[in-house]
């Protein structure tokens, strides 16, 4: 895995999420569903999002398989965005993808990511950045698709 290079506290949190992923289940009443694959690693994520009438994430769940980083990141992502508005969630996805590419962000933005902020350490492993961002890309697409449906655009 090469994860031994990570700070041991970070490693523990990452392994805890991958061993006991949060919100790892399909939703029966999702308003948007998306499947994304990371072919370089073999990670697959199926993401179900349920937006309420005020465009807040009322529920979110994922299924699929993949490496420790992809599973752990999906678990952290679902924790962080639960209850957030679509706009906030999209902002968080942008913060996350900027963060793993090494771009600076205000501390308040990083705090909002909760455990997912730990994955900034994944920058040390360029090959794993896609594993970490897969679930956030799925979130973005699921939320944007929601918009498409409303505006009837393709
Ligand atoms: Zn992976």
PDB file of C-alpha atoms and ligand atoms in Angstrom:
ATOM      1  CA  UNK A   1       0.000   0.000   0.000  1.00  0.00           C
ATOM      2  CA  UNK A   2       2.823   2.404   0.787  1.00  0.00           C
ATOM      3  CA  UNK A   3       0.605   3.899   3.470  1.00  0.00           C
ATOM      4  CA  UNK A   4       3.294   3.355   6.089  1.00  0.00           C
ATOM      5  CA  UNK A   5       4.749   6.708   5.049  1.00  0.00           C
ATOM      6  CA  UNK A   6       1.634   8.438   6.382  1.00  0.00           C
ATOM      7  CA  UNK A   7       1.457   9.976   9.810  1.00  0.00           C
ATOM      8  CA  UNK A   8       0.261   7.132  12.063  1.00  0.00           C
ATOM      9  CA  UNK A   9      -2.749   9.042  13.424  1.00  0.00           C
ATOM     10  CA  UNK A  10      -3.900   9.808   9.870  1.00  0.00           C
ATOM     11  CA  UNK A  11      -3.355   6.186   8.890  1.00  0.00           C
ATOM     12  CA  UNK A  12      -5.482   5.020  11.795  1.00  0.00           C
ATOM     13  CA  UNK A  13      -8.387   7.297  10.847  1.00  0.00           C
ATOM     14  CA  UNK A  14      -8.165   6.215   7.197  1.00  0.00           C
ATOM     15  CA  UNK A  15      -8.103   2.517   8.109  1.00  0.00           C
ATOM     16  CA  UNK A  16     -10.972   2.955  10.556  1.00  0.00           C
ATOM     17  CA  UNK A  17     -13.154   4.456   7.806  1.00  0.00           C
ATOM     18  CA  UNK A  18     -12.235   1.722   5.299  1.00  0.00           C
ATOM     19  CA  UNK A  19     -12.782  -1.086   7.836  1.00  0.00           C
ATOM     20  CA  UNK A  20     -16.065   0.392   9.097  1.00  0.00           C
ATOM     21  CA  UNK A  21     -17.342   2.615   6.286  1.00  0.00           C
ATOM     22  CA  UNK A  22     -20.130   5.045   7.152  1.00  0.00           C
ATOM     23  CA  UNK A  23     -23.273   5.220   4.989  1.00  0.00           C
ATOM     24  CA  UNK A  24     -22.199   2.212   2.916  1.00  0.00           C
ATOM     25  CA  UNK A  25     -25.587   1.154   1.605  1.00  0.00           C
ATOM     26  CA  UNK A  26     -27.843   1.896  -1.329  1.00  0.00           C
ATOM     27  CA  UNK A  27     -30.773   4.287  -0.884  1.00  0.00           C
ATOM     28  CA  UNK A  28     -34.237   3.103  -1.869  1.00  0.00           C
ATOM     29  CA  UNK A  29     -35.468   6.651  -2.502  1.00  0.00           C
ATOM     30  CA  UNK A  30     -32.480   8.465  -4.000  1.00  0.00           C
ATOM     31  CA  UNK A  31     -33.080  11.472  -6.247  1.00  0.00           C
ATOM     32  CA  UNK A  32     -29.797  10.933  -8.095  1.00  0.00           C
ATOM     33  CA  UNK A  33     -27.556   7.915  -8.612  1.00  0.00           C
ATOM     34  CA  UNK A  34     -24.184   7.734 -10.296  1.00  0.00           C
ATOM     35  CA  UNK A  35     -21.527   5.087 -10.873  1.00  0.00           C
ATOM     36  CA  UNK A  36     -17.912   6.120 -11.340  1.00  0.00           C
ATOM     37  CA  UNK A  37     -14.831   3.993 -11.917  1.00  0.00           C
ATOM     38  CA  UNK A  38     -11.164   4.643 -11.452  1.00  0.00           C
ATOM     39  CA  UNK A  39      -9.644   2.272 -14.006  1.00  0.00           C
ATOM     40  CA  UNK A  40      -6.056   2.853 -12.909  1.00  0.00           C
ATOM     41  CA  UNK A  41      -6.796   1.244  -9.535  1.00  0.00           C
ATOM     42  CA  UNK A  42     -10.040  -0.684 -10.159  1.00  0.00           C
ATOM     43  CA  UNK A  43     -12.105   1.365  -7.707  1.00  0.00           C
ATOM     44  CA  UNK A  44     -15.863   1.491  -8.314  1.00  0.00           C
ATOM     45  CA  UNK A  45     -18.324   3.701  -6.496  1.00  0.00           C
ATOM     46  CA  UNK A  46     -22.104   3.775  -6.836  1.00  0.00           C
ATOM     47  CA  UNK A  47     -23.369   6.888  -5.130  1.00  0.00           C
ATOM     48  CA  UNK A  48     -26.978   7.526  -4.139  1.00  0.00           C
ATOM     49  CA  UNK A  49     -28.003  11.037  -3.111  1.00  0.00           C
ATOM     50  CA  UNK A  50     -31.372  12.164  -1.839  1.00  0.00           C
ATOM     51  CA  UNK A  51     -32.036  15.901  -1.983  1.00  0.00           C
ATOM     52  CA  UNK A  52     -34.987  17.320  -0.071  1.00  0.00           C
ATOM     53  CA  UNK A  53     -37.359  20.050  -1.298  1.00  0.00           C
ATOM     54  CA  UNK A  54     -34.908  22.781  -0.182  1.00  0.00           C
ATOM     55  CA  UNK A  55     -31.956  21.207  -2.065  1.00  0.00           C
ATOM     56  CA  UNK A  56     -30.262  19.862   1.061  1.00  0.00           C
ATOM     57  CA  UNK A  57     -28.730  16.396   1.210  1.00  0.00           C
ATOM     58  CA  UNK A  58     -31.321  14.517   3.245  1.00  0.00           C
ATOM     59  CA  UNK A  59     -29.551  11.192   2.799  1.00  0.00           C
ATOM     60  CA  UNK A  60     -26.523   9.787   1.021  1.00  0.00           C
ATOM     61  CA  UNK A  61     -25.120   6.295   0.626  1.00  0.00           C
ATOM     62  CA  UNK A  62     -22.559   4.433  -1.431  1.00  0.00           C
ATOM     63  CA  UNK A  63     -21.787   0.905  -2.503  1.00  0.00           C
ATOM     64  CA  UNK A  64     -18.958  -0.543  -4.544  1.00  0.00           C
ATOM     65  CA  UNK A  65     -15.485  -1.837  -4.053  1.00  0.00           C
ATOM     66  CA  UNK A  66     -12.017  -0.484  -4.153  1.00  0.00           C
ATOM     67  CA  UNK A  67      -8.806   0.194  -2.339  1.00  0.00           C
ATOM     68  CA  UNK A  68      -8.505   1.468   1.209  1.00  0.00           C
ATOM     69  CA  UNK A  69      -8.170   5.084   0.111  1.00  0.00           C
ATOM     70  CA  UNK A  70     -11.222   5.103  -2.176  1.00  0.00           C
ATOM     71  CA  UNK A  71     -13.456   3.381   0.384  1.00  0.00           C
ATOM     72  CA  UNK A  72     -12.210   5.509   3.226  1.00  0.00           C
ATOM     73  CA  UNK A  73     -12.603   8.717   1.237  1.00  0.00           C
ATOM     74  CA  UNK A  74     -16.204   7.819   0.297  1.00  0.00           C
ATOM     75  CA  UNK A  75     -17.022   7.183   3.961  1.00  0.00           C
ATOM     76  CA  UNK A  76     -15.481  10.527   4.992  1.00  0.00           C
ATOM     77  CA  UNK A  77     -17.238  12.362   2.152  1.00  0.00           C
ATOM     78  CA  UNK A  78     -20.687  11.046   3.103  1.00  0.00           C
ATOM     79  CA  UNK A  79     -20.106  12.072   6.742  1.00  0.00           C
ATOM     80  CA  UNK A  80     -19.038  15.569   5.736  1.00  0.00           C
ATOM     81  CA  UNK A  81     -21.821  16.413   3.259  1.00  0.00           C
ATOM     82  CA  UNK A  82     -24.812  14.895   5.067  1.00  0.00           C
ATOM     83  CA  UNK A  83     -27.366  17.660   5.700  1.00  0.00           C
ATOM     84  CA  UNK A  84     -25.454  20.222   3.624  1.00  0.00           C
ATOM     85  CA  UNK A  85     -27.074  22.247   0.852  1.00  0.00           C
ATOM     86  CA  UNK A  86     -26.246  21.369  -2.731  1.00  0.00           C
ATOM     87  CA  UNK A  87     -24.231  24.585  -3.023  1.00  0.00           C
ATOM     88  CA  UNK A  88     -22.215  23.855   0.138  1.00  0.00           C
ATOM     89  CA  UNK A  89     -21.572  20.281  -0.973  1.00  0.00           C
ATOM     90  CA  UNK A  90     -20.300  21.428  -4.389  1.00  0.00           C
ATOM     91  CA  UNK A  91     -18.043  23.964  -2.681  1.00  0.00           C
ATOM     92  CA  UNK A  92     -16.669  21.191  -0.444  1.00  0.00           C
ATOM     93  CA  UNK A  93     -16.000  18.960  -3.462  1.00  0.00           C
ATOM     94  CA  UNK A  94     -14.043  21.817  -5.044  1.00  0.00           C
ATOM     95  CA  UNK A  95     -12.100  22.382  -1.818  1.00  0.00           C
ATOM     96  CA  UNK A  96     -11.256  18.680  -1.651  1.00  0.00           C
ATOM     97  CA  UNK A  97     -10.009  18.373  -5.235  1.00  0.00           C
ATOM     98  CA  UNK A  98      -7.970  21.578  -4.861  1.00  0.00           C
ATOM     99  CA  UNK A  99      -6.556  20.354  -1.538  1.00  0.00           C
ATOM    100  CA  UNK A 100      -5.248  17.035  -2.895  1.00  0.00           C
ATOM    101  CA  UNK A 101      -3.647  18.939  -5.795  1.00  0.00           C
ATOM    102  CA  UNK A 102      -1.797  21.069  -3.257  1.00  0.00           C
ATOM    103  CA  UNK A 103      -3.736  24.316  -3.730  1.00  0.00           C
ATOM    104  CA  UNK A 104      -4.169  26.524  -0.684  1.00  0.00           C
ATOM    105  CA  UNK A 105      -7.591  26.934   0.891  1.00  0.00           C
ATOM    106  CA  UNK A 106      -8.778  28.885   3.944  1.00  0.00           C
ATOM    107  CA  UNK A 107      -8.681  26.799   7.126  1.00  0.00           C
ATOM    108  CA  UNK A 108     -12.474  27.195   7.508  1.00  0.00           C
ATOM    109  CA  UNK A 109     -12.970  25.410   4.174  1.00  0.00           C
ATOM    110  CA  UNK A 110     -10.683  22.568   5.244  1.00  0.00           C
ATOM    111  CA  UNK A 111     -12.412  22.269   8.645  1.00  0.00           C
ATOM    112  CA  UNK A 112     -15.718  21.818   6.854  1.00  0.00           C
ATOM    113  CA  UNK A 113     -14.331  18.637   5.267  1.00  0.00           C
ATOM    114  CA  UNK A 114     -14.055  17.026   8.730  1.00  0.00           C
ATOM    115  CA  UNK A 115     -12.057  13.742   8.536  1.00  0.00           C
ATOM    116  CA  UNK A 116     -11.696  14.107   4.763  1.00  0.00           C
ATOM    117  CA  UNK A 117      -9.207  16.950   5.359  1.00  0.00           C
ATOM    118  CA  UNK A 118      -6.764  14.259   6.494  1.00  0.00           C
ATOM    119  CA  UNK A 119      -6.538  13.075   2.903  1.00  0.00           C
ATOM    120  CA  UNK A 120      -4.488  16.167   2.054  1.00  0.00           C
ATOM    121  CA  UNK A 121      -1.618  13.845   3.023  1.00  0.00           C
ATOM    122  CA  UNK A 122      -2.420  11.794  -0.099  1.00  0.00           C
ATOM    123  CA  UNK A 123      -0.502  14.406  -2.107  1.00  0.00           C
ATOM    124  CA  UNK A 124       2.605  12.399  -1.188  1.00  0.00           C
ATOM    125  CA  UNK A 125       1.215   9.553  -3.287  1.00  0.00           C
ATOM    126  CA  UNK A 126       0.317  11.004  -6.709  1.00  0.00           C
ATOM    127  CA  UNK A 127      -0.909   7.605  -7.952  1.00  0.00           C
ATOM    128  CA  UNK A 128      -3.564   7.568  -5.221  1.00  0.00           C
ATOM    129  CA  UNK A 129      -5.033  11.025  -5.760  1.00  0.00           C
ATOM    130  CA  UNK A 130      -7.674   9.628  -8.141  1.00  0.00           C
ATOM    131  CA  UNK A 131      -8.635   7.049  -5.503  1.00  0.00           C
ATOM    132  CA  UNK A 132      -9.231   9.849  -2.996  1.00  0.00           C
ATOM    133  CA  UNK A 133     -11.169  12.132  -5.349  1.00  0.00           C
ATOM    134  CA  UNK A 134     -13.415   9.457  -6.941  1.00  0.00           C
ATOM    135  CA  UNK A 135     -16.240   9.802  -4.406  1.00  0.00           C
ATOM    136  CA  UNK A 136     -16.116  13.624  -4.544  1.00  0.00           C
ATOM    137  CA  UNK A 137     -16.321  13.539  -8.356  1.00  0.00           C
ATOM    138  CA  UNK A 138     -19.298  11.188  -8.032  1.00  0.00           C
ATOM    139  CA  UNK A 139     -20.913  13.656  -5.633  1.00  0.00           C
ATOM    140  CA  UNK A 140     -20.352  16.567  -8.032  1.00  0.00           C
ATOM    141  CA  UNK A 141     -21.813  14.651 -10.952  1.00  0.00           C
ATOM    142  CA  UNK A 142     -24.786  13.422  -8.942  1.00  0.00           C
ATOM    143  CA  UNK A 143     -25.578  16.989  -7.846  1.00  0.00           C
ATOM    144  CA  UNK A 144     -25.040  18.470 -11.318  1.00  0.00           C
ATOM    145  CA  UNK A 145     -27.198  15.772 -12.884  1.00  0.00           C
ATOM    146  CA  UNK A 146     -29.913  16.805 -10.457  1.00  0.00           C
ATOM    147  CA  UNK A 147     -29.663  20.287 -11.931  1.00  0.00           C
ATOM    148  CA  UNK A 148     -29.870  18.900 -15.475  1.00  0.00           C
ATOM    149  CA  UNK A 149     -33.115  17.136 -14.639  1.00  0.00           C
ATOM    150  CA  UNK A 150     -34.638  20.334 -13.287  1.00  0.00           C
ATOM    151  CA  UNK A 151     -33.608  22.422 -16.303  1.00  0.00           C
ATOM    152  CA  UNK A 152     -34.338  19.548 -18.736  1.00  0.00           C
ATOM    153  CA  UNK A 153     -30.903  19.847 -20.258  1.00  0.00           C
ATOM    154  CA  UNK A 154     -28.743  16.994 -21.369  1.00  0.00           C
TER     155      UNK A 154
HETATM  156 ZN1  LIG B   1      -7.767   3.078  -5.429  1.00  0.00          ZN
END
